[in-house]
Coordinates of N, CA and C in Angstrom, one line a residue:
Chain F
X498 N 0.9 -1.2 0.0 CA 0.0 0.0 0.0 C 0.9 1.2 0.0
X499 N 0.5 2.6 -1.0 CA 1.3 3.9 -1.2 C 1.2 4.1 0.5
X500 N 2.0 5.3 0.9 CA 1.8 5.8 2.0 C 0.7 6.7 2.1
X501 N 0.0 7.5 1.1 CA -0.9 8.3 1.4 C -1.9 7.1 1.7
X502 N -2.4 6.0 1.2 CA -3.5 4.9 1.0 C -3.6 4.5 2.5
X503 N -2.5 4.5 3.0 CA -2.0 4.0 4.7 C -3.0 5.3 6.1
X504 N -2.2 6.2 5.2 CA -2.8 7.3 6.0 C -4.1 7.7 5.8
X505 N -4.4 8.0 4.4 CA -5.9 8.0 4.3 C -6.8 7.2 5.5
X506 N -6.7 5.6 5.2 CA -7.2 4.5 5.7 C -7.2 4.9 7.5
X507 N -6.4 5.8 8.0 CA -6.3 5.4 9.3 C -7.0 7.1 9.7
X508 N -7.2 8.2 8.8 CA -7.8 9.3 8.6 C -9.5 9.5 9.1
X509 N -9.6 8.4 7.6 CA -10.8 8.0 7.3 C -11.8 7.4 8.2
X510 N -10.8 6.4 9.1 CA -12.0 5.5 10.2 C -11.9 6.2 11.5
X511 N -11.2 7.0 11.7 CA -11.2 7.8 13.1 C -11.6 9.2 13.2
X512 N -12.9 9.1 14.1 CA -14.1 10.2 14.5 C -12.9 11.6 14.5
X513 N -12.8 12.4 13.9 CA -12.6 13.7 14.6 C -11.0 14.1 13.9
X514 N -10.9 12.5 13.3 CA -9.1 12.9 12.1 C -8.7 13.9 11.3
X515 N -8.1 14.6 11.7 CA -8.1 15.5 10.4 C -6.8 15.6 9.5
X516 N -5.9 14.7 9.7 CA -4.9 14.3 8.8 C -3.9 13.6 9.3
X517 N -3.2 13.1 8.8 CA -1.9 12.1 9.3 C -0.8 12.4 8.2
X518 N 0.9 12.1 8.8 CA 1.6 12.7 7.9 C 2.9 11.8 8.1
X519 N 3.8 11.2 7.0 CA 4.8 10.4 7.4 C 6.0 11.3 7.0
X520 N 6.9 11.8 8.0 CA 7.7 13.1 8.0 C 9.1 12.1 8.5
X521 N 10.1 13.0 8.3 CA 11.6 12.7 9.0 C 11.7 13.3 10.3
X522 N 12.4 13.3 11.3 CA 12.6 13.7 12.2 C 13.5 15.4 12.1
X523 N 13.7 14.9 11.0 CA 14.3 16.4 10.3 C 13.7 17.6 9.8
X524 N 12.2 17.1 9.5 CA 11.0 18.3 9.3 C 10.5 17.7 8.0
X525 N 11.2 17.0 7.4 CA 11.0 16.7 5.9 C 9.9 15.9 5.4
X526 N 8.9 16.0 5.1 CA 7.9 15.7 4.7 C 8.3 14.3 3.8
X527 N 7.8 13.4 3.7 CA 7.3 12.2 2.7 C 5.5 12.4 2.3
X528 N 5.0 12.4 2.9 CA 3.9 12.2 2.4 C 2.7 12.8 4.0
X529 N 1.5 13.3 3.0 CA 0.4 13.3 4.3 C -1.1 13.4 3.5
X530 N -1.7 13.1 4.1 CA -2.9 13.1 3.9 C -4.1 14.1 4.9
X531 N -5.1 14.8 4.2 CA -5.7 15.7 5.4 C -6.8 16.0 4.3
X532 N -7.6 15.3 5.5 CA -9.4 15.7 5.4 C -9.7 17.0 4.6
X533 N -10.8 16.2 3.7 CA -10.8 18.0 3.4 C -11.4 19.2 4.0
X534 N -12.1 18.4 5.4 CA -12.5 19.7 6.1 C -11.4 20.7 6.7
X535 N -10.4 20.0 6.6 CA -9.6 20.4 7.8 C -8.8 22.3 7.5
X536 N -8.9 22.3 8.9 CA -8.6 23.7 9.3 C -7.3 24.4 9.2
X537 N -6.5 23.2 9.6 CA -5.0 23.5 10.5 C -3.8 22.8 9.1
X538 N -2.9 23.5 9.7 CA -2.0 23.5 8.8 C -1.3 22.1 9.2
X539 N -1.4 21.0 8.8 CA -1.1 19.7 9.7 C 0.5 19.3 9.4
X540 N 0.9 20.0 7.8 CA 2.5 20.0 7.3 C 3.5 20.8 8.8
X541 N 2.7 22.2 9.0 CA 3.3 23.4 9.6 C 3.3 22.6 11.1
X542 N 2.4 22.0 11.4 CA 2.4 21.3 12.8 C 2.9 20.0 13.0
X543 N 3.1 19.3 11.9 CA 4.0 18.2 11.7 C 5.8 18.3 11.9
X544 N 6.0 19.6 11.6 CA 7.2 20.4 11.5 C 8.0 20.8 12.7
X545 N 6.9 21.2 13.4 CA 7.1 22.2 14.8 C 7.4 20.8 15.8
X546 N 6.7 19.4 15.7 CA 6.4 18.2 16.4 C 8.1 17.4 15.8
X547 N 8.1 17.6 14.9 CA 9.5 16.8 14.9 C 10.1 17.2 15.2
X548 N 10.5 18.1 15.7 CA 11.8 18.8 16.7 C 11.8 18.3 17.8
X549 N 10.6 18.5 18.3 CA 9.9 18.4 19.6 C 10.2 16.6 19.7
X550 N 9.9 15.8 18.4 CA 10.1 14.6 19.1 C 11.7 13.9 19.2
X551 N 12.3 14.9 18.2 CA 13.7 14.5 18.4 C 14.0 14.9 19.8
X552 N 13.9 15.9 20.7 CA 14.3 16.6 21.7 C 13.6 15.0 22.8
X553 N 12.9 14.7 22.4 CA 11.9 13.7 23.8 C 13.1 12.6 23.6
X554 N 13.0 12.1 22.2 CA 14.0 10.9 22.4 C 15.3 11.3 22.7
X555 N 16.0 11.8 22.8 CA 16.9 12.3 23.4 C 16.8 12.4 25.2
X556 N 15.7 12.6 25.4 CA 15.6 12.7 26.8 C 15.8 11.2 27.2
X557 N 14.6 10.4 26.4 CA 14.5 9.3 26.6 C 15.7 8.1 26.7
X558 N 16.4 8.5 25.8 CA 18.1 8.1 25.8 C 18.9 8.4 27.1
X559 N 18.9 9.6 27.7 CA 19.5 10.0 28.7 C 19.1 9.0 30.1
X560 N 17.9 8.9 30.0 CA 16.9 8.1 31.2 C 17.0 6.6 31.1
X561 N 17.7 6.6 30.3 CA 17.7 5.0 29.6 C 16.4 4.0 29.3
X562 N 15.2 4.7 29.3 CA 14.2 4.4 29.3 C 13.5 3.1 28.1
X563 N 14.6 2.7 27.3 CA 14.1 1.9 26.2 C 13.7 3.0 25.0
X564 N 13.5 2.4 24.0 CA 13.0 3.0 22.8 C 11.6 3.7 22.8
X565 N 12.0 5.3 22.6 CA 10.7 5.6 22.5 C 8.9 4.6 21.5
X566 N 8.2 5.0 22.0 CA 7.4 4.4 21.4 C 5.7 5.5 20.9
X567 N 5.7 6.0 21.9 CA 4.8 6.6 21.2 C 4.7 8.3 21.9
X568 N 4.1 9.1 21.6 CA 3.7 10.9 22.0 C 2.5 10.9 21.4
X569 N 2.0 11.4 22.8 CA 0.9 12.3 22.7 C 0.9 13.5 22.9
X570 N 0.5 14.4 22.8 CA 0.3 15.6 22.9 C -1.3 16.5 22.7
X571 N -2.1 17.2 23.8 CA -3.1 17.1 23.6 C -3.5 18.7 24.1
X572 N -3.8 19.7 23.6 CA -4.5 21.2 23.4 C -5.6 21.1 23.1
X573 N -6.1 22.7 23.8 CA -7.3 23.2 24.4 C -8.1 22.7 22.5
X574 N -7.2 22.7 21.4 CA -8.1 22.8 20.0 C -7.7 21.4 19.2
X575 N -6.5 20.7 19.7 CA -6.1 19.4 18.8 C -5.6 18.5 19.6
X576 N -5.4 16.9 18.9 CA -4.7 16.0 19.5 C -3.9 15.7 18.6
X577 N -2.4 15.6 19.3 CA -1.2 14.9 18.3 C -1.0 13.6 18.6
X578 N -1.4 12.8 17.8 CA -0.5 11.2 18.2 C 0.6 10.9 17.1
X579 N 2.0 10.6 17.7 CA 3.0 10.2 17.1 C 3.9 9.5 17.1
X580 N 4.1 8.1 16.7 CA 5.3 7.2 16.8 C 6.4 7.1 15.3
X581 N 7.6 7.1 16.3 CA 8.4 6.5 15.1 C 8.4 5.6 14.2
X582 N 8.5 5.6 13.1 CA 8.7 4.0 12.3 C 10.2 3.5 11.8
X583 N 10.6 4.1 12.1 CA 12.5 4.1 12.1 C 12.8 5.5 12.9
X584 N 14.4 5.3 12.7 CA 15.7 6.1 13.5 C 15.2 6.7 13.1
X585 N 14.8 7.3 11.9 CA 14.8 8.4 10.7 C 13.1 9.0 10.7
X586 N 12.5 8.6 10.8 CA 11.1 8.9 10.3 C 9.9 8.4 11.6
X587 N 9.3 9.3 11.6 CA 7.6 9.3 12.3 C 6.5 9.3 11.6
X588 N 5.7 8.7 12.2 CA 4.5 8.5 11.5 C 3.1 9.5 12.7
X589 N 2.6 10.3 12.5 CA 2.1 11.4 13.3 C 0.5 11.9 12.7
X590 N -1.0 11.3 13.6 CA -2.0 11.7 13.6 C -2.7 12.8 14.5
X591 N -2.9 13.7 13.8 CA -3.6 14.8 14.2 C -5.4 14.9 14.1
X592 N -5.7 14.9 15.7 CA -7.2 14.7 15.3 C -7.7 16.1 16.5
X593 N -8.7 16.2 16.1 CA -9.8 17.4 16.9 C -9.2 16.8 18.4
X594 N -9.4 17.7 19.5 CA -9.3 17.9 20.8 C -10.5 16.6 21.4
X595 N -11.8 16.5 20.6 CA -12.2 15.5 21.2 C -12.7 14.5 20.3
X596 N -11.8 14.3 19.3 CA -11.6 12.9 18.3 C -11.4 11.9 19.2
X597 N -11.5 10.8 18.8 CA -11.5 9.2 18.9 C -10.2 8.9 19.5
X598 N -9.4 9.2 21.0 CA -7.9 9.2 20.6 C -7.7 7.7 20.6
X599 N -8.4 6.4 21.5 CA -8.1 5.3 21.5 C -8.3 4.8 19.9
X600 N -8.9 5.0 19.6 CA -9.3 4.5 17.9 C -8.0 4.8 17.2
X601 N -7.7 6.4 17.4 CA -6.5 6.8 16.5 C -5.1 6.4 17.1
X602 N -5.1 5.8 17.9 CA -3.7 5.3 18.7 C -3.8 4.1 17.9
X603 N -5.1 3.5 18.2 CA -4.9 1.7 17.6 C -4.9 2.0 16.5
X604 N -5.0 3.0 15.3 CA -4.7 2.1 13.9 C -3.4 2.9 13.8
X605 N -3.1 4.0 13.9 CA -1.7 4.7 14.0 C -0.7 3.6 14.4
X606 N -0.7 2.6 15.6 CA 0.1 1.7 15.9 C 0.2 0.6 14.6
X607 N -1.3 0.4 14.6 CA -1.3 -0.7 13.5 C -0.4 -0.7 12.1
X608 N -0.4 1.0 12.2 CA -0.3 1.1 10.5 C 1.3 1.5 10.0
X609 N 2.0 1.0 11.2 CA 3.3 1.0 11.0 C 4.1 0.5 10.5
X610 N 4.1 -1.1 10.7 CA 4.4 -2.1 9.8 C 4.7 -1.7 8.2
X611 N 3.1 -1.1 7.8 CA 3.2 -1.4 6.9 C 3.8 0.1 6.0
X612 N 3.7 1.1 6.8 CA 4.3 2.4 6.5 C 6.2 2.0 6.9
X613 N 6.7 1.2 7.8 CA 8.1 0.8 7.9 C 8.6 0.0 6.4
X614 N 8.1 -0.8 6.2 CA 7.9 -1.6 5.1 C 8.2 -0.7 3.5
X615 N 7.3 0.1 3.5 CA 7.0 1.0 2.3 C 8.4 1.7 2.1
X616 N 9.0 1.8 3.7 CA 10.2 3.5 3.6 C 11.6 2.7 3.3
X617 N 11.6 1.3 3.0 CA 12.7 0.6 2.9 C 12.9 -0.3 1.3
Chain Q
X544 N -7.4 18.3 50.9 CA -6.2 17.3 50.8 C -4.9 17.8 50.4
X545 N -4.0 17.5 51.6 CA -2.4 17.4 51.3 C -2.0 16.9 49.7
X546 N -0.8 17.6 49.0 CA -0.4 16.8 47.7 C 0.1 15.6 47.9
X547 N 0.4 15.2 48.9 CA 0.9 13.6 48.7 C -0.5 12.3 48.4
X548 N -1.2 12.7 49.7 CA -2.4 12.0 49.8 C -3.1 12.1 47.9
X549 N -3.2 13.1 47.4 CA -3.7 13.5 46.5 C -3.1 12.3 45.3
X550 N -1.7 12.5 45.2 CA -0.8 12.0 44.9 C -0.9 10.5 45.0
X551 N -0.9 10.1 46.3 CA -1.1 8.3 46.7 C -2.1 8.0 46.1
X552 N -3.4 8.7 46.0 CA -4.0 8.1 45.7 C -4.5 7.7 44.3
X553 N -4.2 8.8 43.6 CA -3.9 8.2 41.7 C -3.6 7.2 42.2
X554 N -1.8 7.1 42.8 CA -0.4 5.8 42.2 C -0.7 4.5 43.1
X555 N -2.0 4.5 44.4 CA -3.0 3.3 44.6 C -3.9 2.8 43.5
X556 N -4.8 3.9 43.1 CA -5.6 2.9 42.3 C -5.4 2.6 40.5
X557 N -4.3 2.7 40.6 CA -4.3 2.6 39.0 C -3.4 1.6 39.1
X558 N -3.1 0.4 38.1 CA -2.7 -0.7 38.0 C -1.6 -0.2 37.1
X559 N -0.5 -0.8 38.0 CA 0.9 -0.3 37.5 C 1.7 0.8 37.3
X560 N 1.0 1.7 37.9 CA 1.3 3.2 38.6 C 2.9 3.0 39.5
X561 N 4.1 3.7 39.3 CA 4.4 3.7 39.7 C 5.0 4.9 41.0
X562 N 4.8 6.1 40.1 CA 4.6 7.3 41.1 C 4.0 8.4 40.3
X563 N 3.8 9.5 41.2 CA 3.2 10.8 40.7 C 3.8 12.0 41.2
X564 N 4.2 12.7 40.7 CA 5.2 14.2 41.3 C 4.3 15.5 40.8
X565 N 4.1 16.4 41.6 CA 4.0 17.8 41.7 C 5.1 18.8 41.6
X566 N 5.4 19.4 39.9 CA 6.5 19.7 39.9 C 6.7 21.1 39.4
X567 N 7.3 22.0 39.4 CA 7.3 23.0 38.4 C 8.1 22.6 37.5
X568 N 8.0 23.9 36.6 CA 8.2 23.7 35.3 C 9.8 23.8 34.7
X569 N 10.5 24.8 36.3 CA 11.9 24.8 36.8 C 12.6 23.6 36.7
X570 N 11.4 22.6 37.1 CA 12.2 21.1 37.6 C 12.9 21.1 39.2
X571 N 11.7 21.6 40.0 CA 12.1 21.9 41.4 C 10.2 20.9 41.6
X572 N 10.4 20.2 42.2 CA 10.1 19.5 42.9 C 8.8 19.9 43.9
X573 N 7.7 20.4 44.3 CA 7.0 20.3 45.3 C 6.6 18.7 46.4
X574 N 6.0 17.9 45.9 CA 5.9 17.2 46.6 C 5.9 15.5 45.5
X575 N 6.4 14.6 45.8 CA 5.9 13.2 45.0 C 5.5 12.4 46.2
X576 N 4.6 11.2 45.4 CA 4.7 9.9 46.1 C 4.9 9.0 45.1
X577 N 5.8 8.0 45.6 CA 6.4 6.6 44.8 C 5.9 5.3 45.7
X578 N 5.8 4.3 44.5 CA 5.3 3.2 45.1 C 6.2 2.0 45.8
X579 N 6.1 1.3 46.8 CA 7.3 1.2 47.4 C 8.0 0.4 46.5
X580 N 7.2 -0.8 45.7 CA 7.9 -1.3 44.5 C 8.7 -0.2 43.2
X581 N 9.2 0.8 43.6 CA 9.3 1.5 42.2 C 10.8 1.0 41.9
X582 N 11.3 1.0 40.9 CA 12.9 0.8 40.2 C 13.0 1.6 40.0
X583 N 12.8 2.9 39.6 CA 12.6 4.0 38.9 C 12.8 5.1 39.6
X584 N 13.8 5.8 39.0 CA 14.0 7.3 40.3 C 13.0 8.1 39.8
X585 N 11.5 8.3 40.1 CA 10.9 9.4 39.5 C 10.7 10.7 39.6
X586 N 12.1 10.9 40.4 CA 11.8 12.8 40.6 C 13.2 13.0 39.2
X587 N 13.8 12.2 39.2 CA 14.9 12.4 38.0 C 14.1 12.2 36.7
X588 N 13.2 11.9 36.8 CA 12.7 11.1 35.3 C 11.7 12.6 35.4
X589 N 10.8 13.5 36.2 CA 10.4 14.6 36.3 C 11.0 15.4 36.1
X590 N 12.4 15.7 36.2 CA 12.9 16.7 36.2 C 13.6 16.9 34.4
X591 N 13.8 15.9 34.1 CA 13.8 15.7 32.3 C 12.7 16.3 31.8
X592 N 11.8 15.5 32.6 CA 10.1 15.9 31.9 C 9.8 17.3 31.9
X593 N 10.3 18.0 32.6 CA 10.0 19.7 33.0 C 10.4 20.5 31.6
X594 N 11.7 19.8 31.4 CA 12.3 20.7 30.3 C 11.5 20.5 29.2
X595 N 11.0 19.3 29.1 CA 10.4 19.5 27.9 C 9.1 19.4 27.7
X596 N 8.5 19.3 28.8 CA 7.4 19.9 29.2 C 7.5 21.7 28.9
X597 N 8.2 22.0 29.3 CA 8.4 23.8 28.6 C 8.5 23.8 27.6
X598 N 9.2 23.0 26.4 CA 9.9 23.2 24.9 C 7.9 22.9 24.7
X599 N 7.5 21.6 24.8 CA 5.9 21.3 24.0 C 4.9 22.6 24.7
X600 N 5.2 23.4 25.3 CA 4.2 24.4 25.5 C 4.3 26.0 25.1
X601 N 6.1 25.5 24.6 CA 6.3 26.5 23.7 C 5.9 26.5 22.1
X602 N 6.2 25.7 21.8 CA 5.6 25.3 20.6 C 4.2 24.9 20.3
X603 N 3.5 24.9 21.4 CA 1.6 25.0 21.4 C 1.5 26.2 21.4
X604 N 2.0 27.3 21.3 CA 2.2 28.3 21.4 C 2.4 29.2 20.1
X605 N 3.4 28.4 19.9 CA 3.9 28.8 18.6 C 2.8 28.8 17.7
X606 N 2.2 27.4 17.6 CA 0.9 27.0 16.7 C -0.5 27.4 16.8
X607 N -0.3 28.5 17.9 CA -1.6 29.0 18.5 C -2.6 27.7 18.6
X608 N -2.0 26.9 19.3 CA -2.7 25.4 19.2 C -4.1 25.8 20.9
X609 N -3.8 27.1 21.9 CA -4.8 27.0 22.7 C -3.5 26.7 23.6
X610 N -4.1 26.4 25.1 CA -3.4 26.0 26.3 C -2.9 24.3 26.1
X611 N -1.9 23.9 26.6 CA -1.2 22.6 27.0 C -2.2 21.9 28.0
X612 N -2.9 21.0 27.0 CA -3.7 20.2 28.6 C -3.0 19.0 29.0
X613 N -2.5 17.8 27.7 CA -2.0 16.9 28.5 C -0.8 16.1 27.6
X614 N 0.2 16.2 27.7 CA 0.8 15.1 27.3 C 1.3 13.8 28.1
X615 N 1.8 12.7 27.0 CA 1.7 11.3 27.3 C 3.0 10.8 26.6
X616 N 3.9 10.2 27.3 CA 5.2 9.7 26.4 C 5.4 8.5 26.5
X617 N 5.1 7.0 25.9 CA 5.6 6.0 26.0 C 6.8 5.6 25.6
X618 N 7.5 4.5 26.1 CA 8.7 4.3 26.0 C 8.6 2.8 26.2
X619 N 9.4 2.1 25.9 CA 9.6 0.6 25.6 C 9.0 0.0 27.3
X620 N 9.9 1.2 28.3 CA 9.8 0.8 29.9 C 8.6 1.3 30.7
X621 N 8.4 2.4 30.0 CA 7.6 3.4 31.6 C 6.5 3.9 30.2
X622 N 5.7 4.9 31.0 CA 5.1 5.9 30.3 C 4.5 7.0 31.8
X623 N 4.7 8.0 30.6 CA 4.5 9.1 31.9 C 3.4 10.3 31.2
X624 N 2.5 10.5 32.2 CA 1.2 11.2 31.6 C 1.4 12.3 32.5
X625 N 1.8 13.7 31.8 CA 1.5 14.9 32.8 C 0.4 15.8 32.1
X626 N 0.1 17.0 32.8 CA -1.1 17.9 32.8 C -0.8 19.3 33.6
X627 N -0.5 20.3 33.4 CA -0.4 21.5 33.9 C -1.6 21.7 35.0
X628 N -0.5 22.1 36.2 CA -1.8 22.7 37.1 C -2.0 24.2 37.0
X629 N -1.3 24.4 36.7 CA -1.2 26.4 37.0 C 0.0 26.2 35.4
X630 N 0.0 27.9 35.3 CA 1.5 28.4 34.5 C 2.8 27.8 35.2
X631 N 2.7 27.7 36.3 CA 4.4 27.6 37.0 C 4.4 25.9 37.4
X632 N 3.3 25.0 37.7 CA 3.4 23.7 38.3 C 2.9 22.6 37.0
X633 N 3.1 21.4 37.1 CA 2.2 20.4 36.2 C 2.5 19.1 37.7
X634 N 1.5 18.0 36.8 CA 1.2 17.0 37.8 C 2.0 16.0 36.8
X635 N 3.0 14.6 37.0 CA 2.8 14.1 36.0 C 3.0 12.4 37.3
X636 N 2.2 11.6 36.0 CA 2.1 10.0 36.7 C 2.8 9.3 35.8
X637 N 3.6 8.3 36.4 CA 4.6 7.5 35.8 C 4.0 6.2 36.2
X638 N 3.9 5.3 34.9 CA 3.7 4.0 35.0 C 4.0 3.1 34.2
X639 N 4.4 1.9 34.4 CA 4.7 0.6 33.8 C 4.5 1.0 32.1
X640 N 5.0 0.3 31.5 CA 4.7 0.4 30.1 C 3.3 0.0 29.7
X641 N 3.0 -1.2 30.4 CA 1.5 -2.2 30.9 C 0.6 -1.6 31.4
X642 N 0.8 -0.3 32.0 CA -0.1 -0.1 33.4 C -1.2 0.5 32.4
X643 N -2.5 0.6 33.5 CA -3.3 0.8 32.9 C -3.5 2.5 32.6
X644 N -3.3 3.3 31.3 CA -3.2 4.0 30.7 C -4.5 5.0 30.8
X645 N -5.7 4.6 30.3 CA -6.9 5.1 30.5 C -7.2 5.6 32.2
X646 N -7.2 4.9 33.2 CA -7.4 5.0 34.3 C -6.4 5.7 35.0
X647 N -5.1 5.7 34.5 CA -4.2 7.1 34.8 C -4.5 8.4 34.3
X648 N -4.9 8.7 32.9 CA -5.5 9.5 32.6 C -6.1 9.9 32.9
X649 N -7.5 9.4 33.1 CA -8.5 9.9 33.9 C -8.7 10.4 35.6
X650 N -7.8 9.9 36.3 CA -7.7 10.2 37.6 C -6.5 11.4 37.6
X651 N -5.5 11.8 36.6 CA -4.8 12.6 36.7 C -5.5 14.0 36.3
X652 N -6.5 13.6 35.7 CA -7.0 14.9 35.1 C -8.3 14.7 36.7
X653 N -8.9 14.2 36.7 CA -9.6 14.3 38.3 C -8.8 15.8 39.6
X654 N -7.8 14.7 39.3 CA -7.2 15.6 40.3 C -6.5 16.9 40.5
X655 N -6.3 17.2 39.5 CA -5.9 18.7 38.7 C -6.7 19.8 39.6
X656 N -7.8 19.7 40.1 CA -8.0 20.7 40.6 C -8.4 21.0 42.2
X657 N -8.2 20.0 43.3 CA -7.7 19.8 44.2 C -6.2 20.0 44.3
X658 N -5.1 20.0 43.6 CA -3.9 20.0 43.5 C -3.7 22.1 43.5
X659 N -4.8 22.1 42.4 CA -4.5 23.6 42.1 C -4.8 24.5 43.3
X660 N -5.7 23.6 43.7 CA -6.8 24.5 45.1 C -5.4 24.0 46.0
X661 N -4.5 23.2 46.2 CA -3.5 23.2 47.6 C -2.5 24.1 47.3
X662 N -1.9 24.6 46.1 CA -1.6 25.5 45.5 C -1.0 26.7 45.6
X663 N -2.7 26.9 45.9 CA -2.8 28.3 45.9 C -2.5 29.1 47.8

């Protein structure tokens, strides 16, 4: 499956999604997909979040905590859910403040495999 | 209610709770409780969290994303769910990778405002 078809798919079945985006930890976009209701600039906030998630693993490194696995992040207007799918790249869904987050965590997890798969 | 009491009693009822700290954002400490079983130094693993607990609420900021209500960081070992009490303090709960997630949540945001009310 393309990577948009991946994100679409996990967009699509979760109440309140308003886009998902397969980015580098470097800011660098691969691909995203976003509802077409949507409001928010989900590239511009995908951008601002990979910094932020390089800085976490990094913490996480220091704490010896194991491999990061997943971020949340959750404001008065949106929810970020984001896990890695390699050293190199995140896989990161953005839904409304009071979207589906259990829904959007389980196919976001789900859909890594096959998003790891695709980047190799 | 005292913050410890407040504190015990999240890191009693939640399954696999390890501890809960009342911290500022400095990374100074007000009050924690830890469970006697913990491996885990969780005023050190708070005081990581502070820093970047400041960086994600600067960049909610940046995105005019609204106020910081809750972030969640999983990691292969732990996961740690904090929530701002005030501008200067957040609450955050550390638990097992296993532990039960939903019911940390929910009791950490419960108590956000008994915490703010000892506070003040």
């Amino acid at each position: 499956m393309a990577f948009r078809e991946s994100l679409k798919n996990v967009v699509d079945k979760v109440d309140g999604a308003i886009g998902a985006v397969v980015m580098g930890f470097d800011g660098i976009s691969i691909d995203e997909y976003v509802s077409e209701a949507a409001l928010v600039d989900v590239q511009l906030m995908a951008i601002e979040y990979a910094s932020l998630l390089k800085d976490i693993r990094k913490t996480i490194e220091i704490l010896n905590s194991g491999e990061m696995q997943e971020v949340s992040i959750t404001t008065d207007n949106y929810r970020v859910v984001a896990r890695p799918v390699s050293d190199d790249f995140f896989l990161a869904l953005v839904l409304e403040a009071n979207g589906n987050f259990g829904k959007g965590r389980y196919l976001l997890k789900q859909s890594v495999p096959s998003i790891r798969e695709a980047l190799q």
